[in-house]
CSV table of C-alpha atoms in Angstrom, one decimal:
chain,number,residue,atom,x,y,z
D,1,MET,CA,-87.4,16.7,-75.4
D,2,GLU,CA,-84.3,18.6,-76.4
D,3,LEU,CA,-83.3,21.9,-74.7
D,4,THR,CA,-80.8,24.5,-75.7
D,5,ILE,CA,-78.2,25.4,-73.1
D,6,GLY,CA,-80.0,28.7,-72.6
D,7,GLN,CA,-83.3,27.0,-72.0
D,8,TYR,CA,-81.9,24.4,-69.6
D,9,SER,CA,-80.0,27.1,-67.6
D,10,LEU,CA,-82.9,29.4,-67.4
D,11,VAL,CA,-85.0,26.8,-65.6
D,12,TYR,CA,-82.0,25.8,-63.5
D,13,ASN,CA,-81.4,29.4,-62.4
D,14,MET,CA,-85.0,30.1,-61.7
D,15,LEU,CA,-85.3,26.9,-59.5
D,16,SER,CA,-82.2,28.1,-57.6
D,17,PHE,CA,-83.7,31.6,-57.3
D,18,ALA,CA,-86.8,29.9,-55.7
D,19,ILE,CA,-84.6,27.9,-53.3
D,20,ALA,CA,-82.8,31.1,-52.1
D,21,SER,CA,-86.0,33.1,-51.8
D,22,MET,CA,-87.8,30.4,-49.8
D,23,ILE,CA,-84.9,29.7,-47.4
D,24,PHE,CA,-84.1,33.4,-46.6
D,25,SER,CA,-87.7,34.6,-46.4
D,26,GLY,CA,-88.0,31.8,-43.7
D,27,VAL,CA,-84.9,33.2,-41.9
D,28,PHE,CA,-86.5,36.6,-42.0
D,29,PHE,CA,-89.8,35.3,-40.5
D,30,VAL,CA,-87.9,33.7,-37.7
D,31,LEU,CA,-85.7,36.6,-36.9
D,32,ALA,CA,-88.4,39.3,-37.2
D,33,ARG,CA,-90.9,37.4,-35.2
D,34,ASP,CA,-90.6,39.6,-32.1
D,35,ARG,CA,-91.3,42.8,-34.1
D,36,VAL,CA,-95.1,42.0,-34.1
D,37,ALA,CA,-97.4,41.5,-31.1
D,38,PRO,CA,-97.4,38.0,-29.6
D,39,LYS,CA,-100.9,37.2,-30.9
D,40,TYR,CA,-99.8,37.7,-34.5
D,41,ARG,CA,-96.5,35.7,-34.2
D,42,ILE,CA,-98.3,32.4,-35.0
D,43,SER,CA,-98.8,33.7,-38.6
D,44,LEU,CA,-95.1,34.3,-39.0
D,45,VAL,CA,-94.5,30.7,-37.6
D,46,VAL,CA,-96.8,29.3,-40.2
D,47,SER,CA,-95.1,31.5,-42.9
D,48,THR,CA,-91.8,29.9,-41.9
D,49,LEU,CA,-93.3,26.4,-42.3
D,50,VAL,CA,-94.7,27.3,-45.7
D,51,VAL,CA,-91.4,28.6,-47.2
D,52,GLY,CA,-89.4,25.9,-45.4
D,53,ILE,CA,-91.5,23.1,-47.0
D,54,ALA,CA,-91.3,24.9,-50.3
D,55,ALA,CA,-87.5,25.2,-50.0
D,56,TYR,CA,-87.3,21.4,-49.3
D,57,HIS,CA,-89.4,20.6,-52.4
D,58,TYR,CA,-87.5,23.1,-54.7
D,59,LEU,CA,-84.2,21.4,-53.7
D,60,ARG,CA,-85.7,18.1,-54.8
D,61,ILE,CA,-87.2,19.5,-58.0
D,62,PHE,CA,-83.7,21.1,-58.7
D,63,GLY,CA,-82.1,17.7,-58.2
D,64,SER,CA,-84.7,16.0,-60.5
D,65,TRP,CA,-84.1,18.7,-63.2
D,66,GLU,CA,-80.4,18.1,-63.1
D,67,ALA,CA,-80.9,14.3,-63.4
D,68,ALA,CA,-83.4,14.5,-66.2
D,69,TYR,CA,-81.1,16.0,-68.8
D,70,VAL,CA,-77.6,15.3,-70.1
D,71,LEU,CA,-75.4,17.7,-72.1
D,72,GLU,CA,-74.6,16.1,-75.5
D,73,GLY,CA,-73.3,17.9,-78.5
D,74,GLY,CA,-74.1,21.4,-77.3
D,75,ASN,CA,-77.7,20.6,-76.3
D,76,TYR,CA,-79.5,19.1,-73.3
D,77,LEU,CA,-81.1,15.8,-74.1
D,78,ALA,CA,-83.6,13.8,-71.9
D,79,SER,CA,-81.5,11.3,-69.8
D,80,GLY,CA,-84.4,8.8,-69.5
D,81,LYS,CA,-85.0,9.7,-65.8
D,82,PRO,CA,-88.3,11.4,-65.7
D,83,PHE,CA,-88.4,15.0,-64.4
D,84,ASN,CA,-90.5,14.7,-61.2
D,85,ASP,CA,-93.0,17.6,-61.3
D,86,ALA,CA,-95.2,15.7,-58.8
D,87,TYR,CA,-93.1,17.2,-56.0
D,88,ARG,CA,-95.2,20.4,-56.6
D,89,TYR,CA,-98.4,18.6,-55.7
D,90,VAL,CA,-96.9,17.1,-52.5
D,91,ASP,CA,-95.7,20.6,-51.7
D,92,TRP,CA,-99.1,22.2,-52.3
D,93,LEU,CA,-100.8,19.4,-50.3
D,94,LEU,CA,-98.9,20.7,-47.2
D,95,THR,CA,-98.4,24.4,-48.0
D,96,VAL,CA,-101.8,25.5,-49.5
D,97,PRO,CA,-103.8,24.7,-46.3
D,98,LEU,CA,-101.0,26.5,-44.3
D,99,LEU,CA,-101.1,29.6,-46.6
D,100,VAL,CA,-104.9,29.9,-46.0
D,101,VAL,CA,-104.5,29.3,-42.2
D,102,GLU,CA,-101.8,32.0,-41.9
D,103,LEU,CA,-104.0,34.6,-43.6
D,104,LEU,CA,-107.1,33.7,-41.4
D,105,LEU,CA,-104.9,33.9,-38.3
D,106,VAL,CA,-103.4,37.3,-39.0
D,107,MET,CA,-106.9,38.6,-39.7
D,108,GLY,CA,-107.6,38.0,-36.0
D,109,LEU,CA,-111.0,36.3,-36.5
D,110,VAL,CA,-112.1,34.9,-33.1
D,111,GLY,CA,-114.0,31.9,-31.6
D,112,ALA,CA,-116.3,29.7,-33.5
D,113,LYS,CA,-116.1,31.7,-36.8
D,114,LYS,CA,-112.4,31.3,-36.9
D,115,GLU,CA,-112.4,27.6,-36.2
D,116,GLY,CA,-115.3,26.9,-38.6
D,117,LEU,CA,-113.6,28.9,-41.4
D,118,ILE,CA,-110.2,27.3,-40.9
D,119,THR,CA,-111.7,23.8,-41.0
D,120,LYS,CA,-113.7,24.5,-44.1
D,121,MET,CA,-110.8,26.1,-45.9
D,122,VAL,CA,-108.3,23.4,-45.0
D,123,ILE,CA,-110.7,20.7,-46.3
D,124,ALA,CA,-111.3,22.6,-49.5
D,125,ALA,CA,-107.6,23.2,-50.1
D,126,PHE,CA,-106.9,19.5,-49.6
D,127,LEU,CA,-109.7,18.6,-52.1
D,128,MET,CA,-108.4,21.1,-54.6
D,129,ILE,CA,-105.0,19.5,-54.7
D,130,ALA,CA,-106.1,15.9,-54.5
D,131,LEU,CA,-108.6,16.3,-57.3
D,132,GLY,CA,-106.2,18.2,-59.5
D,133,TYR,CA,-103.4,15.6,-59.2
D,134,PRO,CA,-105.0,12.7,-61.2
D,135,GLY,CA,-105.6,15.0,-64.1
D,136,GLU,CA,-102.1,16.4,-64.0
D,137,LEU,CA,-100.8,12.8,-64.8
D,138,ILE,CA,-102.8,12.8,-68.0
D,139,THR,CA,-100.6,14.6,-70.4
D,140,ASP,CA,-101.8,13.3,-73.8
D,141,GLU,CA,-105.3,14.8,-73.9
D,142,THR,CA,-105.8,18.0,-75.9
D,143,SER,CA,-109.5,18.2,-75.5
D,144,VAL,CA,-111.0,19.9,-72.4
D,145,MET,CA,-113.8,17.3,-72.5
D,146,GLY,CA,-111.5,14.4,-71.5
D,147,MET,CA,-110.5,13.1,-68.1
D,148,ARG,CA,-107.9,15.8,-67.5
D,149,GLY,CA,-110.6,18.4,-68.1
D,150,LEU,CA,-113.0,16.6,-65.7
D,151,TRP,CA,-110.4,16.4,-62.8
D,152,GLY,CA,-109.5,20.0,-63.5
D,153,PHE,CA,-113.2,21.0,-63.3
D,154,LEU,CA,-113.7,19.1,-60.0
D,155,SER,CA,-110.6,20.7,-58.6
D,156,THR,CA,-111.8,24.2,-59.7
D,157,LEU,CA,-114.9,24.0,-57.5
D,158,PRO,CA,-113.0,24.1,-54.1
D,159,PHE,CA,-110.5,26.6,-55.8
D,160,VAL,CA,-113.3,29.0,-56.6
D,161,TYR,CA,-114.8,28.5,-53.1
D,162,ILE,CA,-111.5,29.3,-51.4
D,163,VAL,CA,-110.6,32.3,-53.5
D,164,TYR,CA,-114.2,33.7,-53.3
D,165,THR,CA,-114.3,33.2,-49.5
D,166,LEU,CA,-110.9,34.8,-48.8
D,167,TRP,CA,-111.7,37.7,-51.2
D,168,ASN,CA,-114.9,38.4,-49.3
D,169,GLU,CA,-113.3,38.0,-45.8
D,170,LEU,CA,-110.5,40.3,-46.8
D,171,GLY,CA,-113.0,42.9,-48.1
D,172,VAL,CA,-114.8,42.8,-44.8
D,173,ALA,CA,-111.5,43.1,-42.9
D,174,ALA,CA,-110.4,46.0,-45.1
D,175,ALA,CA,-113.7,47.9,-44.6
D,176,GLU,CA,-113.4,47.5,-40.8
D,177,LYS,CA,-109.9,49.0,-40.7
D,178,GLU,CA,-108.5,52.3,-42.0
D,179,GLY,CA,-105.1,53.6,-43.0
D,180,LYS,CA,-102.2,51.3,-43.7
D,181,THR,CA,-103.8,48.1,-42.5
D,182,ALA,CA,-106.8,48.6,-44.8
D,183,VAL,CA,-104.4,49.2,-47.8
D,184,LEU,CA,-102.4,46.1,-47.0
D,185,TYR,CA,-105.6,44.0,-46.8
D,186,ARG,CA,-106.6,45.2,-50.2
D,187,ASN,CA,-103.1,44.6,-51.6
D,188,ILE,CA,-102.9,41.0,-50.3
D,189,ARG,CA,-106.3,40.4,-51.9
D,190,LEU,CA,-104.9,41.3,-55.3
D,191,LEU,CA,-101.7,39.3,-54.7
D,192,LEU,CA,-103.8,36.3,-53.8
D,193,LEU,CA,-105.9,36.6,-57.0
D,194,ALA,CA,-102.9,37.2,-59.3
D,195,THR,CA,-100.8,34.4,-58.0
D,196,TRP,CA,-103.5,31.8,-57.5
D,197,GLY,CA,-104.9,32.6,-61.0
D,198,PHE,CA,-101.6,31.4,-62.5
D,199,TYR,CA,-102.0,27.8,-61.6
D,200,PRO,CA,-105.2,26.9,-63.4
D,201,ILE,CA,-103.8,28.5,-66.6
D,202,VAL,CA,-100.8,26.3,-66.5
D,203,TYR,CA,-103.1,23.3,-65.8
D,204,MET,CA,-104.9,24.1,-69.0
D,205,ALA,CA,-101.7,24.4,-71.2
D,206,PRO,CA,-102.4,21.1,-73.1
D,207,PHE,CA,-105.9,22.4,-74.1
D,208,PHE,CA,-104.4,25.5,-75.6
D,209,GLY,CA,-102.0,23.3,-77.6
D,210,TRP,CA,-99.0,24.7,-75.7
D,211,GLU,CA,-96.3,22.1,-75.9
D,212,GLY,CA,-92.7,21.5,-76.8
D,213,ALA,CA,-89.5,22.7,-75.1
D,214,SER,CA,-90.3,26.4,-74.9
D,215,THR,CA,-93.6,25.8,-73.3
D,216,GLN,CA,-92.1,23.5,-70.7
D,217,VAL,CA,-89.4,26.1,-69.9
D,218,ALA,CA,-92.1,28.8,-69.7
D,219,ILE,CA,-94.2,26.7,-67.3
D,220,GLN,CA,-91.2,25.9,-65.0
D,221,VAL,CA,-90.2,29.6,-64.9
D,222,GLY,CA,-93.8,30.6,-64.4
D,223,TYR,CA,-94.3,28.2,-61.5
D,224,SER,CA,-91.1,29.4,-59.8
D,225,ILE,CA,-92.1,33.1,-60.0
D,226,ALA,CA,-95.7,32.3,-58.9
D,227,ASP,CA,-94.5,30.2,-56.0
D,228,VAL,CA,-92.0,32.8,-54.8
D,229,LEU,CA,-94.8,35.5,-54.9
D,230,ALA,CA,-97.5,33.2,-53.4
D,231,LYS,CA,-95.3,32.0,-50.6
D,232,ALA,CA,-92.4,34.3,-49.8
D,233,GLY,CA,-94.0,37.5,-51.1
D,234,TYR,CA,-97.3,36.6,-49.5
D,235,GLY,CA,-95.5,35.9,-46.2
D,236,VAL,CA,-93.8,39.3,-46.3
D,237,MET,CA,-97.3,40.9,-46.8
D,238,ILE,CA,-98.6,38.9,-43.8
D,239,TYR,CA,-95.7,40.2,-41.8
D,240,ALA,CA,-96.5,43.8,-42.9
D,241,ILE,CA,-100.2,43.3,-41.9
D,242,ALA,CA,-99.1,41.8,-38.5
D,243,LYS,CA,-96.7,44.7,-38.0
D,244,SER,CA,-99.3,47.4,-38.9
D,245,LYS,CA,-102.0,45.9,-36.7
D,246,SER,CA,-99.4,45.6,-33.8
D,247,GLU,CA,-98.7,49.3,-34.2
D,248,ASP,CA,-102.4,50.2,-34.3
D,249,GLU,CA,-102.8,48.3,-31.1
D,250,GLY,CA,-99.9,50.1,-29.4
D,251,TYR,CA,-97.4,47.3,-29.4
D,252,VAL,CA,-93.9,48.5,-28.8
D,253,ILE,CA,-90.9,46.2,-29.5
D,254,ALA,CA,-89.2,45.3,-26.2
M,1,MET,CA,-89.9,-7.4,-57.8
M,2,GLU,CA,-90.8,-5.2,-60.8
M,3,LEU,CA,-92.5,-1.8,-60.3
M,4,THR,CA,-94.1,0.5,-62.9
M,5,ILE,CA,-92.8,4.1,-62.9
M,6,GLY,CA,-96.1,5.2,-61.3
M,7,GLN,CA,-95.7,2.7,-58.5
M,8,TYR,CA,-92.1,3.6,-57.8
M,9,SER,CA,-92.9,7.3,-57.9
M,10,LEU,CA,-95.8,7.0,-55.6
M,11,VAL,CA,-93.7,5.4,-52.8
M,12,TYR,CA,-90.9,7.9,-53.6
M,13,ASN,CA,-93.2,10.9,-53.3
M,14,MET,CA,-94.9,9.6,-50.2
M,15,LEU,CA,-91.5,9.0,-48.5
M,16,SER,CA,-90.6,12.6,-49.4
M,17,PHE,CA,-94.0,13.8,-48.1
M,18,ALA,CA,-93.1,12.1,-44.8
M,19,ILE,CA,-89.7,13.7,-44.7
M,20,ALA,CA,-91.2,17.2,-45.2
M,21,SER,CA,-94.0,16.6,-42.7
M,22,MET,CA,-91.5,15.4,-40.0
M,23,ILE,CA,-89.0,18.2,-40.5
M,24,PHE,CA,-91.4,21.1,-40.6
M,25,SER,CA,-93.7,19.8,-37.8
M,26,GLY,CA,-90.5,19.8,-35.8
M,27,VAL,CA,-89.8,23.4,-36.8
M,28,PHE,CA,-93.3,24.3,-35.7
M,29,PHE,CA,-92.9,22.6,-32.2
M,30,VAL,CA,-89.7,24.6,-31.7
M,31,LEU,CA,-91.1,28.0,-32.8
M,32,ALA,CA,-94.5,27.6,-31.1
M,33,ARG,CA,-93.0,26.4,-27.8
M,34,ASP,CA,-93.6,29.7,-26.0
M,35,ARG,CA,-97.3,29.7,-26.9
M,36,VAL,CA,-98.0,27.2,-24.1
M,37,ALA,CA,-97.4,27.5,-20.4
M,38,PRO,CA,-93.8,26.6,-19.2
M,39,LYS,CA,-94.9,23.3,-17.6
M,40,TYR,CA,-96.3,21.9,-20.9
M,41,ARG,CA,-93.2,22.9,-23.0
M,42,ILE,CA,-91.5,19.6,-22.2
M,43,SER,CA,-94.2,17.8,-24.3
M,44,LEU,CA,-93.3,20.0,-27.3
M,45,VAL,CA,-89.6,19.3,-26.7
M,46,VAL,CA,-90.3,15.5,-26.8
M,47,SER,CA,-92.5,16.0,-29.9
M,48,THR,CA,-89.6,17.7,-31.6
M,49,LEU,CA,-87.3,14.7,-30.8
M,50,VAL,CA,-89.9,12.3,-32.2
M,51,VAL,CA,-90.4,14.0,-35.5
M,52,GLY,CA,-86.6,14.7,-35.8
M,53,ILE,CA,-85.7,11.0,-35.3
M,54,ALA,CA,-88.4,10.1,-37.8
M,55,ALA,CA,-87.1,12.6,-40.3
M,56,TYR,CA,-83.7,11.1,-40.0
M,57,HIS,CA,-84.9,7.6,-40.6
M,58,TYR,CA,-87.2,8.6,-43.5
M,59,LEU,CA,-84.2,10.2,-45.2
M,60,ARG,CA,-82.4,6.8,-44.8
M,61,ILE,CA,-85.4,4.9,-46.0
M,62,PHE,CA,-85.7,7.3,-49.0
M,63,GLY,CA,-82.1,6.7,-49.9
M,64,SER,CA,-82.5,2.9,-49.5
M,65,TRP,CA,-85.6,3.0,-51.8
M,66,GLU,CA,-83.7,4.9,-54.5
M,67,ALA,CA,-80.8,2.4,-54.3
M,68,ALA,CA,-83.0,-0.7,-54.4
M,69,TYR,CA,-84.4,-0.1,-57.9
M,70,VAL,CA,-83.0,0.8,-61.3
M,71,LEU,CA,-85.0,2.1,-64.3
M,72,GLU,CA,-84.7,-0.3,-67.2
M,73,GLY,CA,-86.9,-0.5,-70.3
M,74,GLY,CA,-89.6,1.8,-68.8
M,75,ASN,CA,-89.9,-0.2,-65.5
M,76,TYR,CA,-88.2,-0.2,-62.2
M,77,LEU,CA,-86.4,-3.5,-61.5
M,78,ALA,CA,-84.7,-4.6,-58.2
M,79,SER,CA,-81.1,-3.5,-58.3
M,80,GLY,CA,-80.0,-6.3,-56.0
M,81,LYS,CA,-79.5,-4.0,-53.0
M,82,PRO,CA,-82.2,-4.9,-50.5
M,83,PHE,CA,-84.7,-2.2,-49.5
M,84,ASN,CA,-83.9,-1.7,-45.8
M,85,ASP,CA,-87.2,-1.5,-44.0
M,86,ALA,CA,-85.5,-2.3,-40.7
M,87,TYR,CA,-84.9,1.4,-40.3
M,88,ARG,CA,-88.5,1.5,-39.2
M,89,TYR,CA,-87.8,-0.7,-36.2
M,90,VAL,CA,-84.8,1.3,-35.2
M,91,ASP,CA,-87.0,4.4,-35.5
M,92,TRP,CA,-89.8,2.9,-33.4
M,93,LEU,CA,-87.4,1.7,-30.7
M,94,LEU,CA,-86.6,5.4,-30.1
M,95,THR,CA,-89.8,7.2,-31.0
M,96,VAL,CA,-92.5,4.9,-29.5
M,97,PRO,CA,-91.4,5.3,-25.9
M,98,LEU,CA,-91.1,9.1,-26.5
M,99,LEU,CA,-94.6,9.3,-28.0
M,100,VAL,CA,-96.0,7.6,-24.9
M,101,VAL,CA,-94.0,9.9,-22.6
M,102,GLU,CA,-95.1,13.1,-24.4
M,103,LEU,CA,-98.7,12.2,-23.9
M,104,LEU,CA,-98.3,11.3,-20.2
M,105,LEU,CA,-96.4,14.6,-19.7
M,106,VAL,CA,-99.1,16.8,-21.3
M,107,MET,CA,-101.8,15.1,-19.2
M,108,GLY,CA,-100.1,16.6,-16.2
M,109,LEU,CA,-100.1,13.5,-14.0
M,110,VAL,CA,-98.1,14.1,-10.9
M,111,GLY,CA,-95.8,12.4,-8.4
M,112,ALA,CA,-95.5,8.7,-8.0
M,113,LYS,CA,-98.3,7.9,-10.4
M,114,LYS,CA,-96.6,9.8,-13.2
M,115,GLU,CA,-93.2,8.2,-12.7
M,116,GLY,CA,-94.6,4.7,-12.3
M,117,LEU,CA,-96.7,4.9,-15.4
M,118,ILE,CA,-93.9,6.4,-17.5
M,119,THR,CA,-91.5,3.6,-16.4
M,120,LYS,CA,-94.0,0.8,-17.1
M,121,MET,CA,-95.0,2.3,-20.5
M,122,VAL,CA,-91.4,2.8,-21.7
M,123,ILE,CA,-90.5,-0.8,-20.8
M,124,ALA,CA,-93.7,-2.1,-22.5
M,125,ALA,CA,-92.9,0.0,-25.6
M,126,PHE,CA,-89.4,-1.3,-25.8
M,127,LEU,CA,-90.6,-5.0,-25.5
M,128,MET,CA,-93.3,-4.4,-28.1
M,129,ILE,CA,-90.7,-3.3,-30.7
M,130,ALA,CA,-88.0,-5.8,-29.7
M,131,LEU,CA,-90.3,-8.8,-29.8
M,132,GLY,CA,-91.9,-7.8,-33.1
M,133,TYR,CA,-88.6,-7.4,-34.9
M,134,PRO,CA,-87.4,-11.1,-35.1
M,135,GLY,CA,-90.8,-12.0,-36.7
M,136,GLU,CA,-90.5,-9.2,-39.2
M,137,LEU,CA,-87.4,-10.8,-40.6
M,138,ILE,CA,-89.3,-14.0,-41.3
M,139,THR,CA,-91.0,-13.2,-44.6
M,140,ASP,CA,-91.5,-16.7,-46.0
M,141,GLU,CA,-94.2,-18.0,-43.6
M,142,THR,CA,-97.8,-17.8,-44.6
M,143,SER,CA,-99.2,-19.6,-41.5
M,144,VAL,CA,-100.0,-17.6,-38.4
M,145,MET,CA,-98.8,-20.7,-36.4
M,146,GLY,CA,-95.1,-20.3,-37.4
M,147,MET,CA,-92.3,-18.3,-35.7
M,148,ARG,CA,-93.5,-15.0,-37.3
M,149,GLY,CA,-96.9,-15.6,-35.7
M,150,LEU,CA,-95.3,-16.4,-32.4
M,151,TRP,CA,-93.1,-13.2,-32.2
M,152,GLY,CA,-96.1,-11.2,-33.4
M,153,PHE,CA,-98.2,-12.7,-30.6
M,154,LEU,CA,-95.6,-11.9,-28.0
M,155,SER,CA,-95.3,-8.3,-29.3
M,156,THR,CA,-99.0,-7.9,-29.2
M,157,LEU,CA,-99.1,-8.4,-25.4
M,158,PRO,CA,-97.3,-5.1,-24.5
M,159,PHE,CA,-99.1,-3.5,-27.5
M,160,VAL,CA,-102.5,-4.2,-26.0
M,161,TYR,CA,-101.3,-3.2,-22.5
M,162,ILE,CA,-100.1,0.2,-23.8
M,163,VAL,CA,-103.1,1.0,-25.9
M,164,TYR,CA,-105.5,-0.2,-23.1
M,165,THR,CA,-103.7,1.8,-20.4
M,166,LEU,CA,-103.5,5.0,-22.5
M,167,TRP,CA,-107.1,4.7,-23.6
M,168,ASN,CA,-108.2,4.5,-19.9
M,169,GLU,CA,-106.0,7.3,-18.7
M,170,LEU,CA,-107.3,9.5,-21.5
M,171,GLY,CA,-110.8,8.6,-20.6
M,172,VAL,CA,-110.2,9.6,-17.0
M,173,ALA,CA,-108.5,12.8,-18.1
M,174,ALA,CA,-111.3,13.8,-20.5
M,175,ALA,CA,-113.9,13.2,-17.7
M,176,GLU,CA,-112.1,15.5,-15.3
M,177,LYS,CA,-112.0,18.4,-17.8
M,178,GLU,CA,-114.7,20.1,-19.8
M,179,GLY,CA,-115.0,22.2,-23.0
M,180,LYS,CA,-112.2,22.2,-25.6
M,181,THR,CA,-109.6,20.3,-23.5
M,182,ALA,CA,-112.0,17.3,-23.0
M,183,VAL,CA,-112.9,17.2,-26.7
M,184,LEU,CA,-109.1,17.2,-27.6
M,185,TYR,CA,-108.5,14.3,-25.1
M,186,ARG,CA,-111.2,12.3,-26.7
M,187,ASN,CA,-109.9,13.1,-30.2
M,188,ILE,CA,-106.3,12.1,-29.5
M,189,ARG,CA,-107.7,8.8,-28.0
M,190,LEU,CA,-109.3,8.1,-31.4
M,191,LEU,CA,-106.2,9.1,-33.3
M,192,LEU,CA,-104.1,6.8,-31.1
M,193,LEU,CA,-106.3,3.8,-31.8
M,194,ALA,CA,-106.6,4.5,-35.5
M,195,THR,CA,-102.9,5.0,-36.2
M,196,TRP,CA,-101.6,2.3,-33.8
M,197,GLY,CA,-104.1,-0.2,-35.2
M,198,PHE,CA,-102.5,0.1,-38.6
M,199,TYR,CA,-99.2,-1.5,-37.7
M,200,PRO,CA,-100.4,-5.0,-36.5
M,201,ILE,CA,-102.4,-5.2,-39.7
M,202,VAL,CA,-99.4,-4.6,-41.9
M,203,TYR,CA,-97.4,-7.1,-39.7
M,204,MET,CA,-100.0,-9.8,-40.6
M,205,ALA,CA,-99.9,-9.1,-44.4
M,206,PRO,CA,-98.1,-12.4,-45.2
M,207,PHE,CA,-100.8,-14.3,-43.3
M,208,PHE,CA,-103.5,-12.8,-45.5
M,209,GLY,CA,-101.6,-13.8,-48.6
M,210,TRP,CA,-100.9,-10.1,-49.4
M,211,GLU,CA,-97.8,-10.0,-51.6
M,212,GLY,CA,-96.5,-8.7,-54.9
M,213,ALA,CA,-95.6,-5.2,-56.1
M,214,SER,CA,-99.0,-3.5,-55.4
M,215,THR,CA,-99.0,-4.8,-51.8
M,216,GLN,CA,-95.5,-3.6,-51.2
M,217,VAL,CA,-96.4,-0.2,-52.6
M,218,ALA,CA,-99.6,-0.1,-50.5
M,219,ILE,CA,-97.6,-1.0,-47.3
M,220,GLN,CA,-95.0,1.7,-47.9
M,221,VAL,CA,-97.7,4.3,-48.6
M,222,GLY,CA,-99.7,3.1,-45.6
M,223,TYR,CA,-96.7,3.3,-43.3
M,224,SER,CA,-95.9,6.8,-44.5
M,225,ILE,CA,-99.4,8.1,-43.8
M,226,ALA,CA,-99.7,6.2,-40.5
M,227,ASP,CA,-96.3,7.6,-39.3
M,228,VAL,CA,-97.1,11.2,-40.3
M,229,LEU,CA,-100.4,11.0,-38.4
M,230,ALA,CA,-99.0,9.1,-35.4
M,231,LYS,CA,-96.0,11.4,-35.0
M,232,ALA,CA,-96.5,14.9,-36.7
M,233,GLY,CA,-100.3,14.9,-36.4
M,234,TYR,CA,-100.2,13.5,-32.9
M,235,GLY,CA,-97.6,16.2,-32.0
M,236,VAL,CA,-99.9,18.9,-33.3
M,237,MET,CA,-102.8,17.5,-31.1
M,238,ILE,CA,-100.5,17.4,-28.1
M,239,TYR,CA,-99.7,21.1,-28.9
M,240,ALA,CA,-103.4,21.8,-29.1
M,241,ILE,CA,-104.0,20.1,-25.7
M,242,ALA,CA,-101.1,22.0,-24.1
M,243,LYS,CA,-102.4,25.3,-25.6
M,244,SER,CA,-106.0,24.7,-24.4
M,245,LYS,CA,-104.8,23.7,-20.9
M,246,SER,CA,-102.5,26.8,-20.8
M,247,GLU,CA,-105.5,29.0,-21.7
M,248,ASP,CA,-107.7,27.3,-19.1
M,249,GLU,CA,-105.1,28.0,-16.5
M,250,GLY,CA,-104.9,31.7,-17.5
M,251,TYR,CA,-101.5,31.6,-19.3
M,252,VAL,CA,-101.0,34.7,-21.5
M,253,ILE,CA,-98.3,34.6,-24.2
M,254,ALA,CA,-95.6,37.2,-23.2
């Protein structure tokens, strides 16, 4: 793999953009915690963990990207050290269950329904990541009918289940509320669909025959943007929902 | 010792997974402290110390793993620098007494019984680690009747004493409570047995004739998972117990 200086730097700068976004959205969630009613603060705590874990992994991915290429004769050539994209899976194994939990917590479901839903969603999220990973390691198959396709299909089952369930729960929650809170519920539903939808498309890149340097660059840039929206952006929306609900319920910042 | 890229990366990624889990469970224990009644907060403080100390040692183990191998001709070969697994013993010397203490504190034992039990458990934990360590350094014995076996046996005496005592105390505590708190006590009892049970099995690996690259990889992966469950996962359960007891006692988050 050979990259131009422009291609290498684009990925480099986008990874750095992700690091900054994750760290400072986390700082925001910590500092703005007391602006929402106490019962919603746990969602901001979970948001902080999500972006913190993501910041940690983006720092590692950044280091791996730097080590994987050397500048030679005006271009970046593979150094021999593999670029470790598997950090993304380790990250998702921790953050995706937390992302689902923070949404369910801010929705204020109660009792057995809450606990049952959290348990089911966390297990599904874990299965989604664990089943996708073996397929991700198979990079030489171009047919959707091979093992990469099979793992991808298995991983899609919990994926569809999670997105479908959250979409429905958010629809119910939006219908129960009015004004700003209802609008925010509908917006986060769209953000969820748009950002989550990006990952299966990247997974299928080899089936579309997308390869070579520009595809690799596009994938890394795409992942960075999707992750910032799905973690930091999503966390900010969770904060907005928590704030709007706190105001509806008469909470005044002390 | 020669490792494939896949084997090397698996350990690398699991050590990184442990680092992220330890750091961000610690962040959670700090941020979620005020969600439990003041008298239970000391348990969350101790949980924070445990995962903080573990994060520190996992960063060192990660660095040692990186330094111990070099990529050559598509495989990872021993670089000559020994992989320093002894960090684990230093870690346990500090964290195991703290793990025992945080459990006894959240159980809300009082007066002389509490102090006596804490003292006995801390001494036993210290003996367990200190007696196991000399045997760990003996890697060339395959018979259980040698010095490794002897140190292992001596270390097992305080191990059994600790697990037996905590098992009983948790049984008594569960019987005194009902509802969610009792269920949590029974669950943490199982978590304790399952995670602690892993360590003596690894200690005995040479006696079973388990050796070679894949055993080493399995041991490191196993240690990482056991440590994450026994420290971060256990801390989250301690938090759940503290929260459930706080609610039983009418504590409302300010």
